[in-house]
Coordinates of C-alpha atoms in Angstrom, one line a residue:
X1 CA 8.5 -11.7 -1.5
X2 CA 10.6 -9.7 1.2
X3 CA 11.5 -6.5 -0.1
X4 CA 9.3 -6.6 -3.7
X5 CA 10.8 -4.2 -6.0
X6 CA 8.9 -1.5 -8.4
X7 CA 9.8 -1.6 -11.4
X8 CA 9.7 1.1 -14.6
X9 CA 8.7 -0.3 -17.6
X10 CA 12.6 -0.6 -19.3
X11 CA 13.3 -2.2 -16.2
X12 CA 10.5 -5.0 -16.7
X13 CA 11.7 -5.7 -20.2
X14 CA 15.1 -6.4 -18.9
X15 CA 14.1 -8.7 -16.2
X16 CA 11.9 -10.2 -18.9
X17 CA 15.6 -10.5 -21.4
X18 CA 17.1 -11.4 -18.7
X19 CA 14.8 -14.5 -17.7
X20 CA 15.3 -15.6 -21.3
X21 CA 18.8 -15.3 -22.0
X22 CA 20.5 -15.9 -18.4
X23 CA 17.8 -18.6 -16.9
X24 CA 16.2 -20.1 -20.1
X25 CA 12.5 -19.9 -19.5
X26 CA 11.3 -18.4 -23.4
X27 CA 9.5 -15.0 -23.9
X28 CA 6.6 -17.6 -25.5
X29 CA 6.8 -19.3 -21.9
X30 CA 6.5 -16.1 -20.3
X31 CA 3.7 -15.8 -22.2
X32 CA 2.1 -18.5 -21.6
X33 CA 2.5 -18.4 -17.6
X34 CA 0.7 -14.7 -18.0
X35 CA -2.3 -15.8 -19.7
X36 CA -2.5 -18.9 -17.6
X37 CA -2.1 -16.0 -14.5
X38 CA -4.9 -13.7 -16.0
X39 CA -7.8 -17.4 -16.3
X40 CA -7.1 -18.4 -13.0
X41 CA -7.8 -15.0 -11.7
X42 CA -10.8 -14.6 -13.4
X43 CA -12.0 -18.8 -12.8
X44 CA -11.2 -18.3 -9.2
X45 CA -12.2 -14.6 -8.1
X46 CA -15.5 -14.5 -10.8
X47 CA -16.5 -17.7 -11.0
X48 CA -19.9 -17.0 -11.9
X49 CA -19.0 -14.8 -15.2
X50 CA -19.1 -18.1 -17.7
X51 CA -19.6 -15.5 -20.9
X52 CA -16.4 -14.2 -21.3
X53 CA -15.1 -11.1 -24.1
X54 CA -11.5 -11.1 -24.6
X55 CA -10.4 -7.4 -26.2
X56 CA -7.2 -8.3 -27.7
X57 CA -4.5 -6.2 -28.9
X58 CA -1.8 -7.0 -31.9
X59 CA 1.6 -6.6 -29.3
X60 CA 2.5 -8.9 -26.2
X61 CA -0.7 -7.7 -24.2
X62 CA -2.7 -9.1 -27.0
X63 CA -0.7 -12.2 -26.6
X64 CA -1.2 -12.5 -22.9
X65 CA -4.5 -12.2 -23.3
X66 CA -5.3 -14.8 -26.2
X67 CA -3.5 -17.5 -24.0
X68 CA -5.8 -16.4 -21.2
X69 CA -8.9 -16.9 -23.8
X70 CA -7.4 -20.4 -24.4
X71 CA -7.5 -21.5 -20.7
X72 CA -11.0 -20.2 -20.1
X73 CA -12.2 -21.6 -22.7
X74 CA -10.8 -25.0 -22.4
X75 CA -12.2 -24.4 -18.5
X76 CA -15.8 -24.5 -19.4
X77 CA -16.3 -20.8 -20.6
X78 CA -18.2 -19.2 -23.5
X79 CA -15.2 -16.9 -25.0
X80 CA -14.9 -14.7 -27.8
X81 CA -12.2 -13.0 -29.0
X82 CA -12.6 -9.8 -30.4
X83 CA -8.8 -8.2 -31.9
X84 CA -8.6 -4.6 -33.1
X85 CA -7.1 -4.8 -35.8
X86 CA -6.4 -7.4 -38.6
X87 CA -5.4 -11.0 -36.9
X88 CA -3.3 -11.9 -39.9
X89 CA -1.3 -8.9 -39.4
X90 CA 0.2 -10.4 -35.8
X91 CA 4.4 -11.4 -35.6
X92 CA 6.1 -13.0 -33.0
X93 CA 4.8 -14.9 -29.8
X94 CA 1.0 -13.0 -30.5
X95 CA 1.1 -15.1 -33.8
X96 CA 2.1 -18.0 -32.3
X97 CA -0.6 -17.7 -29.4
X98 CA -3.5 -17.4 -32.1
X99 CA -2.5 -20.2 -34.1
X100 CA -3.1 -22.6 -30.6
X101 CA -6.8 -20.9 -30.1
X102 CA -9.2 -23.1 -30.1
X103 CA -11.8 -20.4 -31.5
X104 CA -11.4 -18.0 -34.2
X105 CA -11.2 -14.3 -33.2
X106 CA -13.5 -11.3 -34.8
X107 CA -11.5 -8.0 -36.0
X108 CA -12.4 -5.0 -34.8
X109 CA -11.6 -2.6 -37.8
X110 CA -14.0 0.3 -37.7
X111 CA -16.8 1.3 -35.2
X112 CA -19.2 0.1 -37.4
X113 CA -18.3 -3.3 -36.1
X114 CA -19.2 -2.3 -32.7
X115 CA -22.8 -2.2 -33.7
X116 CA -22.7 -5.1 -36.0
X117 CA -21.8 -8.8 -35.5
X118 CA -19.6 -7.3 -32.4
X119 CA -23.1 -5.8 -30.6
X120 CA -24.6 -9.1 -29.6
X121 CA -21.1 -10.9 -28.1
X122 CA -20.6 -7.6 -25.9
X123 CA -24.0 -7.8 -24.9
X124 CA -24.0 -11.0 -24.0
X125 CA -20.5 -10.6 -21.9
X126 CA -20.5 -11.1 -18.2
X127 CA -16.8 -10.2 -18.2
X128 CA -14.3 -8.4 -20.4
X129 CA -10.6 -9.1 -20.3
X130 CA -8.7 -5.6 -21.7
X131 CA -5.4 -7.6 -23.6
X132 CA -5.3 -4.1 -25.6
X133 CA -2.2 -2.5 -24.6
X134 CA 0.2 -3.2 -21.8
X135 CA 3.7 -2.3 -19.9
X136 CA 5.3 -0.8 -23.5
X137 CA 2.1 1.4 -24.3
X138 CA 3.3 5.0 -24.7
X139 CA 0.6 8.0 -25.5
X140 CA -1.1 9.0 -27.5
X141 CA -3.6 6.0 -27.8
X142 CA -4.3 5.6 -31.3
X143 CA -7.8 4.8 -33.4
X144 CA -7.9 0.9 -33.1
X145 CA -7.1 1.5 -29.0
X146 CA -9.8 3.8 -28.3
X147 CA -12.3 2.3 -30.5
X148 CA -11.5 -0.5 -27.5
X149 CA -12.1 2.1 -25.1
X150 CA -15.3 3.2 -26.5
X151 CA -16.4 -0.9 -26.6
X152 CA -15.9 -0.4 -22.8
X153 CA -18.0 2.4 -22.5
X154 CA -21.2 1.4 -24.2
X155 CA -21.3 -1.4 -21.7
X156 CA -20.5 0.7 -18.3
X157 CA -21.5 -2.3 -15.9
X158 CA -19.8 -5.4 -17.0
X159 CA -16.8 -5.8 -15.1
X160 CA -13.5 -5.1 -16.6
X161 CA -10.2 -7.4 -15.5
X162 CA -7.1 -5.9 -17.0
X163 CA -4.3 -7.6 -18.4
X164 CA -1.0 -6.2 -16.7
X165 CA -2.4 -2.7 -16.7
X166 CA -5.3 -1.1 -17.5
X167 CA -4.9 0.0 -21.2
X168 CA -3.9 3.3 -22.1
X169 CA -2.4 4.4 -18.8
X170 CA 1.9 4.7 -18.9
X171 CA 3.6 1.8 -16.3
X172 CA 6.2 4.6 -15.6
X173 CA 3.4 7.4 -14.8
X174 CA 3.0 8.8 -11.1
X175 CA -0.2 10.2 -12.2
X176 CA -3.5 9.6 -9.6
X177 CA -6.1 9.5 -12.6
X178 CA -5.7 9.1 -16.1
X179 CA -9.0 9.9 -17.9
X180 CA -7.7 8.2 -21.2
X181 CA -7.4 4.9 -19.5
X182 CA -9.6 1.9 -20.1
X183 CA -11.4 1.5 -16.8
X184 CA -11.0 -1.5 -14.7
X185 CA -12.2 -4.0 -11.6
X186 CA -9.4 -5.9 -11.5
X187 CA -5.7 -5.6 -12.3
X188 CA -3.4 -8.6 -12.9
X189 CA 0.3 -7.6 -13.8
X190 CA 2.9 -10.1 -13.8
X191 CA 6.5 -11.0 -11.8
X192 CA 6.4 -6.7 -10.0
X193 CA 4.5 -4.3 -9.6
X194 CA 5.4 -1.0 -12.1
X195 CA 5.4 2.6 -10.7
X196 CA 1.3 2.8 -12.1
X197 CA 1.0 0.3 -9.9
X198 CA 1.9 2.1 -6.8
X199 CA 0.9 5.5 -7.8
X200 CA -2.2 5.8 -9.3
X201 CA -5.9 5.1 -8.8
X202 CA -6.1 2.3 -11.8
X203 CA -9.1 0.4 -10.2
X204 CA -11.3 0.5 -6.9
X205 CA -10.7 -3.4 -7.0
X206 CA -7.5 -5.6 -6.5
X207 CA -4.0 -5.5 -7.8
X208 CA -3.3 -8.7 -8.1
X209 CA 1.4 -9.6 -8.6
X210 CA 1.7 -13.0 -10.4
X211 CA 4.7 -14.9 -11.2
X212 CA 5.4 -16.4 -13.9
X213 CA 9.0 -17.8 -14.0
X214 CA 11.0 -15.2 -13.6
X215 CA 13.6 -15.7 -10.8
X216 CA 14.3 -12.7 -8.4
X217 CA 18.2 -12.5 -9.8
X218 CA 16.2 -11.1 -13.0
X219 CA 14.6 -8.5 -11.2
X220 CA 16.3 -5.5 -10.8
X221 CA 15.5 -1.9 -9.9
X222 CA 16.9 1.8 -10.0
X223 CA 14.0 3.1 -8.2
X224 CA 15.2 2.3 -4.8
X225 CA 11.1 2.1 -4.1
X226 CA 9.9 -1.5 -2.6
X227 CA 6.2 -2.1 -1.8
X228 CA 5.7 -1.9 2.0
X229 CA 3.4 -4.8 2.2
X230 CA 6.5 -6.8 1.7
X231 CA 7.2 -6.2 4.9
X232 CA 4.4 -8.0 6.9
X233 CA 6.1 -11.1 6.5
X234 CA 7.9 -10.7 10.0
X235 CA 4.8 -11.0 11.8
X236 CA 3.2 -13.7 9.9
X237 CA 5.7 -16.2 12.1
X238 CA 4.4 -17.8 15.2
X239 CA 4.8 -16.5 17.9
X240 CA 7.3 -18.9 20.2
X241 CA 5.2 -21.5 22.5
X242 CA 7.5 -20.0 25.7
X243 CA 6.7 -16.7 24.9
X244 CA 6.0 -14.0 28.0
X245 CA 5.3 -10.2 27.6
X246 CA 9.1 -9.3 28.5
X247 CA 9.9 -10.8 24.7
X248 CA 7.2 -8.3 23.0
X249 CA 8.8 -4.9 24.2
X250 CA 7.6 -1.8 26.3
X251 CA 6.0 1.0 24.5
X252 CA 5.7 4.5 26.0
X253 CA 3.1 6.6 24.8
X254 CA 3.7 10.4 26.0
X255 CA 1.4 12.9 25.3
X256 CA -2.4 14.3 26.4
X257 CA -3.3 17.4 27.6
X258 CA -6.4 19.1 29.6
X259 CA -9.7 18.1 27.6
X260 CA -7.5 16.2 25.1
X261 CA -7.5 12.5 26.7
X262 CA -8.4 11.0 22.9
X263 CA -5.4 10.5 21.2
X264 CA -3.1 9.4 23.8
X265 CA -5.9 6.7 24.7
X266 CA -6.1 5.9 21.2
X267 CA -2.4 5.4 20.8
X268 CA -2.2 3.2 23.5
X269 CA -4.7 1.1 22.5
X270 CA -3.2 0.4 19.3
X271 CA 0.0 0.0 20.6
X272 CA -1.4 -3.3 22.8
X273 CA -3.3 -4.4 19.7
X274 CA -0.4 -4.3 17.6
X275 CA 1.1 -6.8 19.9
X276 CA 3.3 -5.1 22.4
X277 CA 4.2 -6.9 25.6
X278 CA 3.7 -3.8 27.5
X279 CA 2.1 -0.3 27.3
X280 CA 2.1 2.3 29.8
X281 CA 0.5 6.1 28.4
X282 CA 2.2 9.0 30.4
X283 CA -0.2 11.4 30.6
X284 CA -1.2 15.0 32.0
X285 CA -2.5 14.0 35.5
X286 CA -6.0 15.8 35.3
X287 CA -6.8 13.4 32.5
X288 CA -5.1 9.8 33.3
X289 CA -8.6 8.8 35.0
X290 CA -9.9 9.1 31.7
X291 CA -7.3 7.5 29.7
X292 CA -6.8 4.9 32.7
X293 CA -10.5 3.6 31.8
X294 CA -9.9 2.9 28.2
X295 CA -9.0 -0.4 29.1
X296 CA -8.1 -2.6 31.9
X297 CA -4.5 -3.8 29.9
X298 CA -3.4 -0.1 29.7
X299 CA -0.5 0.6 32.4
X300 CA -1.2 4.6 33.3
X301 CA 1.9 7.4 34.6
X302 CA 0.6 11.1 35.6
X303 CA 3.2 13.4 34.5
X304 CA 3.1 17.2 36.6
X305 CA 1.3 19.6 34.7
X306 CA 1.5 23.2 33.9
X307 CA -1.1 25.7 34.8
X308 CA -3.3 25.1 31.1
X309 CA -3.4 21.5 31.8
X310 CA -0.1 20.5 29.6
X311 CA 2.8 18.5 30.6
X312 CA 5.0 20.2 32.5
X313 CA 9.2 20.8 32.2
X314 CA 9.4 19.4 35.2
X315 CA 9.1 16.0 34.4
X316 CA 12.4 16.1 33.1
X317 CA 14.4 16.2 36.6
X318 CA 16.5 13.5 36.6
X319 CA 14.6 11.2 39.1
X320 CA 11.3 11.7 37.6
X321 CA 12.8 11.1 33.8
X322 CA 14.1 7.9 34.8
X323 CA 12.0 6.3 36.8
X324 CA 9.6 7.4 33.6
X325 CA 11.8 5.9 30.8
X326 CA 13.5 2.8 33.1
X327 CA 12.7 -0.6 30.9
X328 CA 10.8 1.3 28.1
X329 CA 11.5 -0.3 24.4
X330 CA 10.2 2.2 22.6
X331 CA 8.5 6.1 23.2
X332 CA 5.9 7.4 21.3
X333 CA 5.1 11.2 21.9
X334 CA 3.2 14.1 20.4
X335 CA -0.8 13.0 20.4
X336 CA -2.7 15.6 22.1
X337 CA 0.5 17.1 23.5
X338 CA -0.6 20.7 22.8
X339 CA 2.1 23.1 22.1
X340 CA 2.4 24.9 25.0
X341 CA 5.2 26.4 26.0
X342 CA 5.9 23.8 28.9
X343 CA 5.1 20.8 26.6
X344 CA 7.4 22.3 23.9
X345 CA 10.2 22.0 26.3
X346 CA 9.4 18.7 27.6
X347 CA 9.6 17.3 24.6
X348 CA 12.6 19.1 23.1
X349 CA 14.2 17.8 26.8
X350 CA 13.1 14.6 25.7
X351 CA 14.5 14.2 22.9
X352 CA 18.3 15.6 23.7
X353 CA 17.9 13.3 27.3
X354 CA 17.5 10.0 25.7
X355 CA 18.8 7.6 22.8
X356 CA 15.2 5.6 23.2
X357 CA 13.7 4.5 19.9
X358 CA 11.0 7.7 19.7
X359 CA 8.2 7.8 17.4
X360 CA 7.0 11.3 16.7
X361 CA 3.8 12.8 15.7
X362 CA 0.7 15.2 15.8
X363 CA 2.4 18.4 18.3
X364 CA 5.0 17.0 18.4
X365 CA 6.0 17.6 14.5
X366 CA 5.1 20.9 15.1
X367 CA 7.6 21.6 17.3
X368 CA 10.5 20.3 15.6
X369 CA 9.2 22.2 12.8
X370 CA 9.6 25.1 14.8
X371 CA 13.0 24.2 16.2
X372 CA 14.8 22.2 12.9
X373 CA 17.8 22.5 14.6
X374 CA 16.8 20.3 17.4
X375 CA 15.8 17.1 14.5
X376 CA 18.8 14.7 14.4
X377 CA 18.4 10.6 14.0
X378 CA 22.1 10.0 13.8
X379 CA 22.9 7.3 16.1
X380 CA 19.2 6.8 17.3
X381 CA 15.8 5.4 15.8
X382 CA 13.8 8.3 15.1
X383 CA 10.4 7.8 13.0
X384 CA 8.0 10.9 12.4
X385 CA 5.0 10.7 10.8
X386 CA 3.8 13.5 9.2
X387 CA 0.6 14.3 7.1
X388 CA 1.4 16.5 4.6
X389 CA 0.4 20.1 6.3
X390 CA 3.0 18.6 8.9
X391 CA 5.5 18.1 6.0
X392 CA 5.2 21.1 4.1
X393 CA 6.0 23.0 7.8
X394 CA 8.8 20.6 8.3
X395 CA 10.3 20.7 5.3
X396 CA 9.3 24.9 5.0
X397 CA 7.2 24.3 2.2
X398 CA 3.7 24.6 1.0
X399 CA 1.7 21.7 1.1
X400 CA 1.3 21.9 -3.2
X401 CA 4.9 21.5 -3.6
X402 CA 5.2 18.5 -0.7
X403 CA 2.0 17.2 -2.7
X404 CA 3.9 17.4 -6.4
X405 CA 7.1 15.5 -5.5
X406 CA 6.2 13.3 -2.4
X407 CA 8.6 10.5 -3.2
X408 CA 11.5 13.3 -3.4
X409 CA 10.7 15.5 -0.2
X410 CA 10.4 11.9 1.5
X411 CA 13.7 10.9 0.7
X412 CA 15.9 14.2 1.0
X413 CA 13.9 15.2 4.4
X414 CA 15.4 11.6 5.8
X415 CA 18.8 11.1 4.3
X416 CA 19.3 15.0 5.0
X417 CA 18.5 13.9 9.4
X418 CA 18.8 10.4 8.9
X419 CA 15.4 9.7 10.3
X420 CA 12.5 7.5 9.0
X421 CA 9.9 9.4 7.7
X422 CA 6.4 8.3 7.3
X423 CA 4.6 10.4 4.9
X424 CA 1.0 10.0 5.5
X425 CA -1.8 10.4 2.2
X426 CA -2.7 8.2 -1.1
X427 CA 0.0 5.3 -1.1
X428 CA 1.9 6.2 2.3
X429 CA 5.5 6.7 1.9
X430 CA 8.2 5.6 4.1
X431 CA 11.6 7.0 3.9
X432 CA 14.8 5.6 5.4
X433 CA 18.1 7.1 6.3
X434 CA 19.7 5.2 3.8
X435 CA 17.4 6.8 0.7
X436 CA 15.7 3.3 0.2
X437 CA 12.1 4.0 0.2
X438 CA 8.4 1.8 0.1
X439 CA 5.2 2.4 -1.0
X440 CA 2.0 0.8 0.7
X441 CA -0.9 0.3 -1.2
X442 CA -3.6 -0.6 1.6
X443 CA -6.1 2.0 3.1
X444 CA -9.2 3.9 2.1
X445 CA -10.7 7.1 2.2
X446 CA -12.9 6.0 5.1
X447 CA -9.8 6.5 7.4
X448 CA -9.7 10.0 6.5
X449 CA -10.9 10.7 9.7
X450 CA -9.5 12.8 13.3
X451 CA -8.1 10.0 15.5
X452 CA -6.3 7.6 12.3
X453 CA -2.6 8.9 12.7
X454 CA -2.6 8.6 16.6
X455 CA -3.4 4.9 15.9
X456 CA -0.7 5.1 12.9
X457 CA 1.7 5.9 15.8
X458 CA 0.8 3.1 18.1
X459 CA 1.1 0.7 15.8
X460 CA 4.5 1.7 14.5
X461 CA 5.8 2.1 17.9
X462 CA 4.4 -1.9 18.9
X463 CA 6.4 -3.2 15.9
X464 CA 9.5 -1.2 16.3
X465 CA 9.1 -2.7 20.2
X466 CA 8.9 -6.5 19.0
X467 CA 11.2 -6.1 15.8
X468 CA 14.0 -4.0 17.6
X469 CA 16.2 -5.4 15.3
X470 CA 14.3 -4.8 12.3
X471 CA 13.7 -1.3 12.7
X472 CA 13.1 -0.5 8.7
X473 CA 10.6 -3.8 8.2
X474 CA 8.6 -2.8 11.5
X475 CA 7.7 0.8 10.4
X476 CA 6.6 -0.6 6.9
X477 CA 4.8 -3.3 8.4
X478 CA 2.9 -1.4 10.3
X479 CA 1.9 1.5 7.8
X480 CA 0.5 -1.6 5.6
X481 CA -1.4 -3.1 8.3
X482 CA -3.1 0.3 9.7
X483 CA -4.2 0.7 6.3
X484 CA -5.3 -3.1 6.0
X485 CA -7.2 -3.1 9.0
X486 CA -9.4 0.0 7.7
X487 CA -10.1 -2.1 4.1
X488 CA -11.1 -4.8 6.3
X489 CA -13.2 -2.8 8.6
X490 CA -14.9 -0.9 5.3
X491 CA -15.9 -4.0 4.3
X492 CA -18.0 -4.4 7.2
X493 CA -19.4 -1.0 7.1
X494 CA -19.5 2.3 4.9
X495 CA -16.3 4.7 4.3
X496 CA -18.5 7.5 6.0
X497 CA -19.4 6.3 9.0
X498 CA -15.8 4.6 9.6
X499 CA -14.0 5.7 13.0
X500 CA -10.4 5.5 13.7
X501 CA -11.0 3.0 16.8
X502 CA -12.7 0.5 14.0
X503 CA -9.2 0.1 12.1
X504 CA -7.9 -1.1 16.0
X505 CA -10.7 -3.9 15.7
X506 CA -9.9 -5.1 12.6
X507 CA -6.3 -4.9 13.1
X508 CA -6.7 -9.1 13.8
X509 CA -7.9 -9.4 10.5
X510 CA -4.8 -7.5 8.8
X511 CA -2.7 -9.7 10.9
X512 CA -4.2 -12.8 9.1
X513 CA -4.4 -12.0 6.4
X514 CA -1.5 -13.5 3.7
X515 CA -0.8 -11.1 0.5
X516 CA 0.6 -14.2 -1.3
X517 CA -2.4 -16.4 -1.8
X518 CA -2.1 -20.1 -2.4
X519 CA -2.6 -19.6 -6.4
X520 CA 1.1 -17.4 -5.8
X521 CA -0.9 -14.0 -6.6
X522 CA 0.3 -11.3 -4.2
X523 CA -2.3 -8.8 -3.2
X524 CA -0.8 -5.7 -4.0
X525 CA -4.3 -3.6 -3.1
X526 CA -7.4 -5.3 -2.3
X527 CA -8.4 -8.4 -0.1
X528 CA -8.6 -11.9 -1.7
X529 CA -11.9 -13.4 -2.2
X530 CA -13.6 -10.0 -2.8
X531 CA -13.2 -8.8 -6.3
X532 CA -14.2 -4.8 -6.4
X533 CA -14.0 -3.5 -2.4
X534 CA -16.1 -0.7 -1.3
X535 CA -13.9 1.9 -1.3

């Protein structure tokens, strides 16, 4: 699963071609392995929904979903299969699949049907499968497809599980929302996730990845996009039984001002969570008492200060800066720096003094927006990690245009200084050096909320400290887990009253959890063994 590739929907029907004609597994196999995918979903995530609607299509979602009627039903279900359109008039593997149902499907020609022998089965339904229109689907929707749609609507509160995607919404569109869409609870798409996948809002429930024989020599992608979550799978080792803190890295955290103690504590705290060996915040000395007392693990430097209470320039003279830096892994700097004129050229010292892995944020940015010529990663690990006000005055742009071509801005902002950029919002974007790019699909809005990107910052600089040598699979790790610890910790309470600190206790959880599932499903979005999160 390392390194899961998004695909567009051309590329999926090669990989699909490709299965076939290099490695022998059929496009009726393929089939069959979908539909099988889509029952054990539903039997295992909704295993109280025994009345089951199947809304079958006449093209290869119709198929998928007519094998996945077939496998319910011989489960124990009550299934009916309603196809719009005439079955008779199916070709190919579709025809193939009908002919091995073991129940005889009801066509959907007109909307009068809805209201006739169709009323009572939709009634009746404690589930609808959509099988309508998948990966190929290209707009408009025509009459049959939203006389679907409509079937949907006149039942608003029986949960919907989509087959591949939901129907009616483009597997190559970047779009948030698409109001012509069928809704959905559940999404299960087969062998990688498409660009929908990754870009839009197609459920509140899980995304659910499922193989189904393809081998990963099939699967190739133009994109240069991965999904982050991909990533996590360098923390999900043990940890060695001889293990002692000197193996886990030192992080730095520098920032804090006068009256702004919050962030740096908050950094800090995240960065021990997130597994660093060490941790030691360097901090304006009127405040370390206060940062000192977040916790008893934290390891606490006071840095000279300037007459408003910021750190001071002269915390760059030779002996203080190294005895500051001496046996540090990793810095982290910017939360509640201010941007005072001596913090700006402490930092902007900084960075030209030392080679350090550096994780920048919050003030920080700000700076280097205002001094671009002073932003170079060549040779060094540098990670900034923008929200997109920051962007848009890094990149000297408006926050509209950063916001209309995120995935472009990402990349040509970190090829152009070869840094890695994380760029903060709906499905968080890191950018490498290189131009290779991933997605991640975890968080919720409850984590819009002062305080979430200082913890962002820990946790990427406590990876980058115990994966030193996995720089690009640290920073994607830890974007997915910040935003899988704040699904986890929704779940325990409600998006408004979430704080930033409840991600840090939930971060345990994150750790835990596995996005490939026994069954083989990879959680793309969502958290296994809860179908539709509260979100």
């Amino acid at each position: 699963m390392l390194g899961m590739k998004i695909l567009t929907a051309k590329e999926m029907g090669i990989a699909d071609r490709v299965t076939s004609d290099r490695f022998g597994i059929s496009s009726l196999e393929l089939m069959e392995h979908a539909g099988r995918a889509v029952a054990g979903f539903v039997l295992r995530e909704l295993p109280q929904c025994r009345h089951i609607v199947v809304l079958c299509g006449k093209g290869n979602n119709g198929g998928d979903g007519l094998v996945a009627a077939r496998h319910l039903a011989e489960a124990g279900c009550t299934v009916s299969v309603l196809m719009l359109g005439d079955p008779a008039e199916l070709q190919g593997d579709p025809k193939t699949m009908l002919a091995r149902l073991p129940i005889a499907s009801i066509a959907i020609k007109q909307e009068a049907d809805l209201s006739g022998s169709c009323k009572a089965i939709l009634e009746g339904a404690q589930l609808i499968v959509d099988a309508v229109l998948g990966t190929g689907f290209r707009p408009p929707m025509r009459d049959l497809a939203i006389l679907g749609r409509k079937a949907l609507e006149l039942y608003p509160r029986t949960p919907v599980v989509a087959v591949d995607l939901p129907s009616g919404w483009e597997a190559d569109s970047r779009k948030f929302f698409s109001p012509e869409a069928y809704r959905a609870d559940a999404v299960v798409t087969f062998t990688a996730p498409k660009l929908a996948h990754v870009s839009g809002m197609l459920t509140r429930g899980p995304i659910v990845v499922a193989p189904i024989g393809s081998p990963p020599e099939a699967v190739e992608s133009a994109t240069g996009l991965t999904w982050a979550g991909s990533s996590k799978v360098i923390a999900d080792r043990p940890r060695p039984a001889d293990s002692n803190k000197g193996r886990f890295g030192h992080v730095l955290v520098i920032g804090g001002a006068r009256g702004k103690s919050g962030a740096p504590s908050m950094s800090s705290v995240a960065a021990l969570r997130a597994g660093a060996g060490l941790v030691t915040a360097a901090i304006a000395q009127s405040i370390l008492p206060t940062v000192a007392a977040v916790t008893p693990e934290l390891m606490t430097i006071a840095l000279l200060e300037g007459d408003k209470g910021e750190i001071s320039s002269r915390n760059l003279e030779p002996g203080l800066l190294n005895s500051l830096l001496e046996k540090k892994s990793v810095i982290a700097v910017g939360p509640g720096m201010g941007q005072e004129e001596e913090a700006v050229n402490f930092f902007l010292g900084l960075l030209e003094r030392t080679k350090i892995p550096m994780v920048i944020d919050a003030d920080a940015l700000n700076v280097l927006a205002a001094n671009p010529g002073k932003l170079n990663g060549r040779g060094r690990l540098l990670v900034l990690t923008p929200h997109p006000g920051e962007m848009a005055r890094l990149a000297g742009m408006s926050i509209p245009e950063v916001e209309a071509d995120r995935e472009g801005v990402a990349r040509q902002f970190a090829t152009t200084h070869a840094v890695t950029l994380v760029l903060k919002g709906w499905r968080t974007i890191i950018a490498h050096p290189d131009g290779r790019m991933a997605l991640s699909t975890t968080g919720n809005p409850g984590m819009a909320k002062g305080g979430s990107g200082d913890i962002l910052t820990g946790i990427v600089a406590a990876m980058i400290a115990q994966y030193p040598d996995q720089p690009a699979e640290a920073v994607e790790a830890a974007v997915y887990l910040h935003g899988l610890a704040g699904d986890f910790a929704v779940r325990r309470q409600d998006q408004h009253t979430l704080l930033a600190m409840d991600t840090v206790s939930h971060l345990y959880e994150a750790f835990r959890f596995r996005q490939e599932d026994p069954g083989g499903y990879v959680w793309l979005q969502g958290i296994a063994g809860k179908l539709k999160e509260q979100e």
